[in-house]
Amino acid sequence: MHEKQSIWKKLISRTLGNKKTQSVTIPVFCVLIGLIAGAVVIAVLGKNPFSAYYNLLQGCGLAPKASYAGYKSILTDFLSFLNYLTPMIFAALAVAVAMRTGLFNIGVSGQMLAAGFLSSILVGYSGLNAVLSKPLVLLIGILAGALVGGLIGLLKYKFNINEVVSSIMLNYIIQYVCSFCINTFYVDPVSRQSKAIAPAARLTLADTVVGNLKMDIPLGFVLALIAVFAVKFLLDRTKMGYEMKAVGFSRSASRYAGINVGKNIVVTMLISGALAGLAGVTYYLGYFASIQPRVLSSTGFDAIAVSLLGSNNPVGIIFSSFLITIVDKGSTYMSSAAGIQAEIADVITGIILLFSACSAFISYLLSRVKDEEGRKDK
């Protein structure tokens, strides 16, 4: 028995113990364990977990369905998936940038709503043509998100107000102010949501006919990929990124080294808010074309877990966003095809994130195993 345990320890240690690759191997290991645990839950319900997971892929256009409705195909499903994925990438990047400086931006959903609302009323209802309105939507979204994020950073710097408290309070303020304005001035009497924006201002080319297909083409997806590599370059290759990282490790040591801690806190939250603003416009003026009053998008909160799953690495966020969005987006088709309640997808996501949250503990265990092996070799 002890020999078998020793073999397993050595195998796991050699597979996951390399510190240079742990940022990739440990999250992948956690995801696999989470998927296995999710499969057990599905099996307990009397369903086939392999079929259920395949249904998730089918619902996202990553696997073919048995049949499709008119004007639809696997390609239209995949483009709809990318459309849903785009705001998640921006939102997770917003969380990751804040965490680089040791800040916890839990106000991404509020920043998304502020950006989406201001862009809608200033451009979405303006009647401008597409050439002017689409860039303006992006610009207003960036400025609105940065304004809210910068305010959180300023409150932290000037008055040492915890960013979690201020961002939660701003979430409520933005939520109810936008709700009041929508219900008073911009409500659609039929849907009880805000009036739909003009197609020219929308960042998704909805129902675009290509051949015999009607596609939703997400213009923001390419911008999201550009943002990933721009943030990666900023954090890893610039003086600003180095200072942000230093402030995140120790503010007192950074001050001693001559780094302006206050400036870095404010700038970090400005950048984080700007990314959240892009998430907002690609969500409210991209995937959707209106805003539901008194509701904050869950994307801003899910992005916290997605960023952690991606180890707060911009490139890792692409893969973690992809995985979580597959489970979320594909849950509807899984429910109809396999007869499994869509809420089970949330359970699977929660299990994956729970195991991913243990990555630091797994890293600690691996270091202990390696220390034991080192003592035995001596």
CSV table of C-alpha atoms in Angstrom, one decimal:
chain,number,residue,atom,x,y,z
A,1,MET,CA,0.0,0.0,0.0
A,2,HIS,CA,2.8,2.4,1.0
A,3,GLU,CA,4.7,1.6,-2.2
A,4,LYS,CA,1.6,2.4,-4.3
A,5,GLN,CA,1.1,5.7,-2.5
A,6,SER,CA,4.8,6.5,-3.1
A,7,ILE,CA,4.4,5.8,-6.8
A,8,TRP,CA,1.4,8.0,-7.1
A,9,LYS,CA,3.1,10.8,-5.2
A,10,LYS,CA,6.2,10.6,-7.5
A,11,LEU,CA,4.0,10.6,-10.6
A,12,ILE,CA,2.0,13.6,-9.5
A,13,SER,CA,5.1,15.4,-8.3
A,14,ARG,CA,6.9,14.9,-11.6
A,15,THR,CA,3.8,15.9,-13.6
A,16,LEU,CA,2.8,19.0,-11.6
A,17,GLY,CA,5.9,19.8,-9.5
A,18,ASN,CA,7.8,21.8,-12.1
A,19,LYS,CA,7.5,25.4,-10.8
A,20,LYS,CA,8.0,26.9,-14.3
A,21,THR,CA,4.9,25.1,-15.6
A,22,GLN,CA,2.7,25.0,-12.5
A,23,SER,CA,0.8,28.1,-13.6
A,24,VAL,CA,-0.6,25.9,-16.4
A,25,THR,CA,-0.5,22.3,-15.1
A,26,ILE,CA,-2.2,22.9,-11.8
A,27,PRO,CA,-5.2,24.8,-13.2
A,28,VAL,CA,-5.6,22.1,-15.9
A,29,PHE,CA,-5.4,19.4,-13.2
A,30,CYS,CA,-8.0,21.2,-11.2
A,31,VAL,CA,-10.3,21.6,-14.2
A,32,LEU,CA,-10.0,17.8,-15.0
A,33,ILE,CA,-10.8,17.0,-11.4
A,34,GLY,CA,-13.8,19.3,-11.5
A,35,LEU,CA,-15.1,17.8,-14.7
A,36,ILE,CA,-14.8,14.3,-13.2
A,37,ALA,CA,-16.7,15.4,-10.1
A,38,GLY,CA,-19.3,17.0,-12.3
A,39,ALA,CA,-19.6,13.8,-14.3
A,40,VAL,CA,-20.3,11.9,-11.0
A,41,VAL,CA,-23.1,14.4,-10.2
A,42,ILE,CA,-24.7,13.8,-13.6
A,43,ALA,CA,-24.3,10.0,-13.2
A,44,VAL,CA,-26.0,10.2,-9.9
A,45,LEU,CA,-29.0,11.8,-11.6
A,46,GLY,CA,-29.2,8.7,-13.9
A,47,LYS,CA,-27.8,10.5,-17.0
A,48,ASN,CA,-24.9,9.8,-19.2
A,49,PRO,CA,-22.1,12.3,-18.4
A,50,PHE,CA,-20.4,11.8,-21.7
A,51,SER,CA,-23.5,12.6,-23.6
A,52,ALA,CA,-24.2,15.6,-21.3
A,53,TYR,CA,-20.8,17.1,-21.9
A,54,TYR,CA,-21.1,16.5,-25.7
A,55,ASN,CA,-24.5,18.3,-25.5
A,56,LEU,CA,-22.6,21.3,-24.0
A,57,LEU,CA,-20.3,21.4,-27.0
A,58,GLN,CA,-23.3,21.1,-29.4
A,59,GLY,CA,-25.0,24.0,-27.7
A,60,CYS,CA,-21.9,26.2,-28.4
A,61,GLY,CA,-21.3,25.2,-32.0
A,62,LEU,CA,-18.3,23.1,-31.2
A,63,ALA,CA,-19.9,19.9,-32.2
A,64,PRO,CA,-22.7,19.3,-34.8
A,65,LYS,CA,-26.3,18.8,-33.8
A,66,ALA,CA,-28.6,16.2,-35.3
A,67,SER,CA,-30.7,18.9,-37.0
A,68,TYR,CA,-30.9,22.7,-37.3
A,69,ALA,CA,-33.7,25.2,-37.7
A,70,GLY,CA,-34.0,27.3,-40.8
A,71,TYR,CA,-31.1,29.6,-41.6
A,72,LYS,CA,-29.0,28.0,-38.8
A,73,SER,CA,-26.0,25.7,-38.7
A,74,ILE,CA,-23.0,24.8,-36.5
A,75,LEU,CA,-21.4,28.0,-37.8
A,76,THR,CA,-24.2,30.2,-36.6
A,77,ASP,CA,-24.1,28.5,-33.2
A,78,PHE,CA,-20.4,29.1,-32.9
A,79,LEU,CA,-20.6,32.8,-33.8
A,80,SER,CA,-23.4,33.1,-31.2
A,81,PHE,CA,-21.0,31.5,-28.7
A,82,LEU,CA,-18.2,34.0,-29.6
A,83,ASN,CA,-20.7,36.8,-29.2
A,84,TYR,CA,-21.5,35.6,-25.6
A,85,LEU,CA,-17.8,35.0,-24.9
A,86,THR,CA,-16.5,38.5,-25.8
A,87,PRO,CA,-17.8,40.4,-22.8
A,88,MET,CA,-16.5,37.7,-20.4
A,89,ILE,CA,-13.0,38.1,-21.8
A,90,PHE,CA,-13.0,41.9,-21.2
A,91,ALA,CA,-14.6,41.5,-17.8
A,92,ALA,CA,-12.0,38.9,-16.7
A,93,LEU,CA,-9.2,41.1,-17.9
A,94,ALA,CA,-10.6,44.0,-15.8
A,95,VAL,CA,-10.4,41.8,-12.7
A,96,ALA,CA,-6.9,40.5,-13.6
A,97,VAL,CA,-5.5,44.0,-14.0
A,98,ALA,CA,-6.8,45.2,-10.6
A,99,MET,CA,-5.5,42.1,-8.9
A,100,ARG,CA,-2.0,42.7,-10.3
A,101,THR,CA,-1.9,45.7,-7.9
A,102,GLY,CA,-3.5,43.8,-5.1
A,103,LEU,CA,-7.0,45.3,-5.7
A,104,PHE,CA,-10.2,43.4,-5.9
A,105,ASN,CA,-12.5,45.0,-8.4
A,106,ILE,CA,-15.9,43.5,-7.5
A,107,GLY,CA,-17.6,46.4,-9.3
A,108,VAL,CA,-17.1,45.2,-12.8
A,109,SER,CA,-20.9,44.6,-13.3
A,110,GLY,CA,-21.6,48.2,-12.2
A,111,GLN,CA,-19.0,49.6,-14.6
A,112,MET,CA,-20.4,47.5,-17.4
A,113,LEU,CA,-23.9,48.9,-16.7
A,114,ALA,CA,-22.7,52.5,-16.6
A,115,ALA,CA,-20.9,52.0,-19.9
A,116,GLY,CA,-23.8,50.3,-21.6
A,117,PHE,CA,-26.4,52.8,-20.4
A,118,LEU,CA,-24.4,55.9,-21.3
A,119,SER,CA,-23.5,54.5,-24.7
A,120,SER,CA,-27.1,53.5,-25.4
A,121,ILE,CA,-28.6,56.9,-24.6
A,122,LEU,CA,-25.8,59.0,-26.2
A,123,VAL,CA,-25.3,56.9,-29.3
A,124,GLY,CA,-27.7,54.0,-29.5
A,125,TYR,CA,-30.7,56.4,-29.8
A,126,SER,CA,-29.0,59.1,-31.8
A,127,GLY,CA,-29.6,57.9,-35.3
A,128,LEU,CA,-25.9,58.3,-36.3
A,129,ASN,CA,-24.6,56.0,-39.1
A,130,ALA,CA,-22.5,52.9,-38.4
A,131,VAL,CA,-19.2,54.5,-39.3
A,132,LEU,CA,-19.6,57.1,-36.5
A,133,SER,CA,-21.7,55.3,-34.0
A,134,LYS,CA,-19.7,52.1,-33.5
A,135,PRO,CA,-16.3,53.9,-32.6
A,136,LEU,CA,-18.3,56.3,-30.4
A,137,VAL,CA,-19.9,53.4,-28.6
A,138,LEU,CA,-16.4,52.0,-27.8
A,139,LEU,CA,-15.0,55.4,-26.8
A,140,ILE,CA,-17.9,56.2,-24.5
A,141,GLY,CA,-17.8,52.7,-23.0
A,142,ILE,CA,-14.1,53.1,-22.2
A,143,LEU,CA,-14.5,56.5,-20.7
A,144,ALA,CA,-17.6,55.6,-18.6
A,145,GLY,CA,-15.9,52.4,-17.2
A,146,ALA,CA,-12.7,54.2,-16.6
A,147,LEU,CA,-14.5,57.1,-14.7
A,148,VAL,CA,-16.2,54.6,-12.3
A,149,GLY,CA,-13.0,52.5,-11.9
A,150,GLY,CA,-10.9,55.6,-11.4
A,151,LEU,CA,-13.3,56.9,-8.7
A,152,ILE,CA,-12.8,53.7,-6.8
A,153,GLY,CA,-9.1,54.0,-7.1
A,154,LEU,CA,-9.2,57.6,-6.0
A,155,LEU,CA,-11.3,56.8,-2.9
A,156,LYS,CA,-8.7,54.1,-2.1
A,157,TYR,CA,-5.8,56.4,-2.5
A,158,LYS,CA,-7.1,59.6,-0.9
A,159,PHE,CA,-9.3,58.2,1.9
A,160,ASN,CA,-8.1,54.5,2.2
A,161,ILE,CA,-11.7,53.4,1.6
A,162,ASN,CA,-11.6,49.6,0.8
A,163,GLU,CA,-12.2,49.1,-2.9
A,164,VAL,CA,-14.6,46.2,-2.2
A,165,VAL,CA,-16.9,48.4,-0.2
A,166,SER,CA,-16.8,51.4,-2.6
A,167,SER,CA,-17.3,49.2,-5.7
A,168,ILE,CA,-20.3,47.4,-4.1
A,169,MET,CA,-21.9,50.7,-3.1
A,170,LEU,CA,-21.3,52.1,-6.6
A,171,ASN,CA,-22.8,48.9,-8.1
A,172,TYR,CA,-26.0,49.7,-6.2
A,173,ILE,CA,-25.9,53.4,-7.1
A,174,ILE,CA,-25.4,52.8,-10.8
A,175,GLN,CA,-28.0,50.0,-10.8
A,176,TYR,CA,-30.8,52.1,-9.3
A,177,VAL,CA,-30.0,55.4,-11.1
A,178,CYS,CA,-30.0,53.6,-14.5
A,179,SER,CA,-33.2,51.7,-13.6
A,180,PHE,CA,-34.9,55.0,-12.7
A,181,CYS,CA,-33.8,56.6,-15.9
A,182,ILE,CA,-34.8,53.6,-18.0
A,183,ASN,CA,-38.3,53.3,-16.4
A,184,THR,CA,-38.8,57.1,-16.6
A,185,PHE,CA,-37.5,58.0,-20.1
A,186,TYR,CA,-36.4,54.9,-22.1
A,187,VAL,CA,-38.6,52.0,-21.3
A,188,ASP,CA,-40.2,49.8,-23.9
A,189,PRO,CA,-43.8,49.3,-22.9
A,190,VAL,CA,-43.9,45.8,-24.3
A,191,SER,CA,-40.7,44.2,-23.1
A,192,ARG,CA,-40.4,46.5,-19.9
A,193,GLN,CA,-36.7,46.8,-20.8
A,194,SER,CA,-34.9,49.8,-22.3
A,195,LYS,CA,-35.8,50.6,-25.9
A,196,ALA,CA,-33.7,48.6,-28.4
A,197,ILE,CA,-30.8,50.6,-29.8
A,198,ALA,CA,-30.4,51.3,-33.5
A,199,PRO,CA,-28.7,48.5,-35.5
A,200,ALA,CA,-26.0,51.0,-36.6
A,201,ALA,CA,-24.8,51.4,-33.0
A,202,ARG,CA,-24.8,47.7,-32.2
A,203,LEU,CA,-21.4,46.0,-32.0
A,204,THR,CA,-22.9,42.7,-33.2
A,205,LEU,CA,-24.0,42.4,-36.8
A,206,ALA,CA,-27.3,40.7,-35.9
A,207,ASP,CA,-29.1,38.4,-38.4
A,208,THR,CA,-26.6,39.0,-41.2
A,209,VAL,CA,-27.5,36.9,-44.2
A,210,VAL,CA,-24.5,35.0,-45.6
A,211,GLY,CA,-25.5,32.4,-48.2
A,212,ASN,CA,-28.5,30.7,-46.7
A,213,LEU,CA,-27.6,31.4,-43.1
A,214,LYS,CA,-28.5,34.2,-40.7
A,215,MET,CA,-25.5,35.0,-38.5
A,216,ASP,CA,-24.7,37.2,-35.5
A,217,ILE,CA,-21.2,38.4,-36.2
A,218,PRO,CA,-19.5,39.8,-33.0
A,219,LEU,CA,-17.3,42.7,-34.0
A,220,GLY,CA,-15.9,43.0,-30.5
A,221,PHE,CA,-14.3,39.5,-30.4
A,222,VAL,CA,-11.3,40.6,-32.5
A,223,LEU,CA,-10.9,43.6,-30.2
A,224,ALA,CA,-11.0,41.3,-27.1
A,225,LEU,CA,-8.1,39.3,-28.5
A,226,ILE,CA,-6.2,42.5,-29.2
A,227,ALA,CA,-6.9,43.6,-25.6
A,228,VAL,CA,-5.6,40.3,-24.2
A,229,PHE,CA,-2.2,40.7,-25.8
A,230,ALA,CA,-2.1,44.5,-25.1
A,231,VAL,CA,-2.7,43.8,-21.4
A,232,LYS,CA,-0.1,41.0,-21.5
A,233,PHE,CA,2.4,43.4,-22.9
A,234,LEU,CA,1.5,46.1,-20.4
A,235,LEU,CA,1.8,43.9,-17.4
A,236,ASP,CA,5.0,42.0,-18.4
A,237,ARG,CA,7.0,44.3,-20.7
A,238,THR,CA,6.5,47.8,-19.4
A,239,LYS,CA,7.7,49.9,-16.5
A,240,MET,CA,4.1,50.6,-15.5
A,241,GLY,CA,3.4,46.8,-15.3
A,242,TYR,CA,6.5,46.3,-13.2
A,243,GLU,CA,5.4,49.0,-10.8
A,244,MET,CA,1.9,47.6,-10.6
A,245,LYS,CA,3.2,44.2,-9.7
A,246,ALA,CA,5.6,45.7,-7.1
A,247,VAL,CA,2.7,47.6,-5.5
A,248,GLY,CA,0.7,44.4,-5.5
A,249,PHE,CA,3.4,42.5,-3.6
A,250,SER,CA,4.2,45.2,-1.0
A,251,ARG,CA,3.0,48.8,-0.9
A,252,SER,CA,5.4,49.8,1.9
A,253,ALA,CA,8.4,48.3,0.0
A,254,SER,CA,7.3,50.0,-3.2
A,255,ARG,CA,7.2,53.4,-1.4
A,256,TYR,CA,10.7,52.7,-0.1
A,257,ALA,CA,11.8,52.0,-3.6
A,258,GLY,CA,10.4,55.3,-4.8
A,259,ILE,CA,7.3,54.0,-6.6
A,260,ASN,CA,4.3,56.3,-6.5
A,261,VAL,CA,1.8,53.9,-4.9
A,262,GLY,CA,-1.2,56.2,-5.0
A,263,LYS,CA,-0.7,56.9,-8.7
A,264,ASN,CA,-0.4,53.2,-9.5
A,265,ILE,CA,-3.6,52.4,-7.6
A,266,VAL,CA,-5.6,55.1,-9.5
A,267,VAL,CA,-4.1,54.2,-12.9
A,268,THR,CA,-4.7,50.5,-12.3
A,269,MET,CA,-8.4,51.1,-11.5
A,270,LEU,CA,-8.7,53.4,-14.6
A,271,ILE,CA,-7.4,50.6,-16.8
A,272,SER,CA,-9.5,48.0,-15.1
A,273,GLY,CA,-12.6,50.2,-15.4
A,274,ALA,CA,-11.9,50.9,-19.1
A,275,LEU,CA,-11.8,47.1,-19.8
A,276,ALA,CA,-15.0,46.7,-17.8
A,277,GLY,CA,-16.5,49.4,-19.9
A,278,LEU,CA,-15.6,47.5,-23.1
A,279,ALA,CA,-17.3,44.4,-21.5
A,280,GLY,CA,-20.4,46.5,-20.9
A,281,VAL,CA,-20.7,47.8,-24.5
A,282,THR,CA,-20.1,44.4,-26.0
A,283,TYR,CA,-22.7,43.0,-23.7
A,284,TYR,CA,-25.5,45.6,-23.8
A,285,LEU,CA,-24.8,46.9,-27.3
A,286,GLY,CA,-23.5,43.6,-28.7
A,287,TYR,CA,-24.9,40.4,-27.4
A,288,PHE,CA,-28.1,42.2,-26.3
A,289,ALA,CA,-29.5,45.4,-27.7
A,290,SER,CA,-31.3,46.7,-24.6
A,291,ILE,CA,-30.9,46.8,-20.8
A,292,GLN,CA,-33.1,45.2,-18.2
A,293,PRO,CA,-33.8,47.6,-15.3
A,294,ARG,CA,-32.7,46.8,-11.8
A,295,VAL,CA,-30.5,43.9,-13.0
A,296,LEU,CA,-26.7,43.7,-12.9
A,297,SER,CA,-25.1,41.3,-15.3
A,298,SER,CA,-23.7,38.2,-13.8
A,299,THR,CA,-20.8,38.4,-16.2
A,300,GLY,CA,-19.0,40.9,-14.0
A,301,PHE,CA,-19.2,38.5,-11.0
A,302,ASP,CA,-18.4,35.4,-13.0
A,303,ALA,CA,-15.4,37.2,-14.3
A,304,ILE,CA,-13.8,37.1,-10.9
A,305,ALA,CA,-13.8,33.3,-10.9
A,306,VAL,CA,-12.7,33.2,-14.6
A,307,SER,CA,-9.8,35.4,-13.9
A,308,LEU,CA,-8.7,33.3,-10.9
A,309,LEU,CA,-9.1,30.1,-13.0
A,310,GLY,CA,-6.8,31.7,-15.6
A,311,SER,CA,-4.2,32.5,-12.9
A,312,ASN,CA,-4.8,36.2,-13.6
A,313,ASN,CA,-2.8,35.7,-16.7
A,314,PRO,CA,-4.3,37.4,-19.8
A,315,VAL,CA,-3.6,34.4,-22.1
A,316,GLY,CA,-4.9,32.0,-19.4
A,317,ILE,CA,-8.1,34.1,-19.3
A,318,ILE,CA,-8.8,33.2,-22.9
A,319,PHE,CA,-8.9,29.5,-22.1
A,320,SER,CA,-10.7,29.9,-18.8
A,321,SER,CA,-13.3,32.2,-20.4
A,322,PHE,CA,-13.8,29.6,-23.2
A,323,LEU,CA,-14.3,26.8,-20.7
A,324,ILE,CA,-16.8,28.6,-18.4
A,325,THR,CA,-18.7,30.0,-21.3
A,326,ILE,CA,-19.1,26.6,-22.9
A,327,VAL,CA,-20.7,25.3,-19.7
A,328,ASP,CA,-22.9,28.4,-19.4
A,329,LYS,CA,-23.9,28.8,-23.0
A,330,GLY,CA,-24.3,25.1,-23.7
A,331,SER,CA,-26.5,24.4,-20.7
A,332,THR,CA,-29.8,25.3,-22.5
A,333,TYR,CA,-29.2,22.7,-25.2
A,334,MET,CA,-28.0,20.2,-22.7
A,335,SER,CA,-31.2,20.7,-20.7
A,336,SER,CA,-33.4,20.1,-23.8
A,337,ALA,CA,-31.4,17.3,-25.3
A,338,ALA,CA,-30.4,15.3,-22.2
A,339,GLY,CA,-33.3,16.2,-19.9
A,340,ILE,CA,-30.9,17.6,-17.4
A,341,GLN,CA,-31.9,20.8,-15.6
A,342,ALA,CA,-29.9,23.8,-16.8
A,343,GLU,CA,-28.9,24.6,-13.2
A,344,ILE,CA,-26.7,21.5,-13.2
A,345,ALA,CA,-24.4,23.5,-15.4
A,346,ASP,CA,-24.0,26.0,-12.6
A,347,VAL,CA,-23.2,23.2,-10.3
A,348,ILE,CA,-20.5,21.9,-12.7
A,349,THR,CA,-19.0,25.4,-13.0
A,350,GLY,CA,-19.0,25.8,-9.2
A,351,ILE,CA,-17.2,22.5,-8.7
A,352,ILE,CA,-14.6,23.4,-11.3
A,353,LEU,CA,-14.0,26.8,-9.6
A,354,LEU,CA,-14.0,25.2,-6.2
A,355,PHE,CA,-11.1,22.9,-7.2
A,356,SER,CA,-9.4,25.7,-9.0
A,357,ALA,CA,-9.5,27.8,-5.8
A,358,CYS,CA,-7.4,25.0,-4.2
A,359,SER,CA,-4.6,25.6,-6.6
A,360,ALA,CA,-2.4,27.3,-4.0
A,361,PHE,CA,-3.0,24.5,-1.6
A,362,ILE,CA,-2.1,21.9,-4.3
A,363,SER,CA,1.1,23.9,-5.0
A,364,TYR,CA,1.9,23.8,-1.2
A,365,LEU,CA,1.4,20.0,-1.1
A,366,LEU,CA,3.6,19.5,-4.1
A,367,SER,CA,6.4,21.5,-2.5
A,368,ARG,CA,6.1,19.3,0.7
A,369,VAL,CA,6.3,16.1,-1.4
A,370,LYS,CA,9.4,17.4,-3.2
A,371,ASP,CA,11.0,18.3,0.2
A,372,GLU,CA,10.2,14.8,1.5
A,373,GLU,CA,11.8,13.2,-1.7
A,374,GLY,CA,14.8,15.5,-1.2
A,375,ARG,CA,15.3,14.3,2.4
A,376,LYS,CA,15.0,10.7,1.4
A,377,ASP,CA,17.6,11.1,-1.3
A,378,LYS,CA,20.0,12.4,1.2
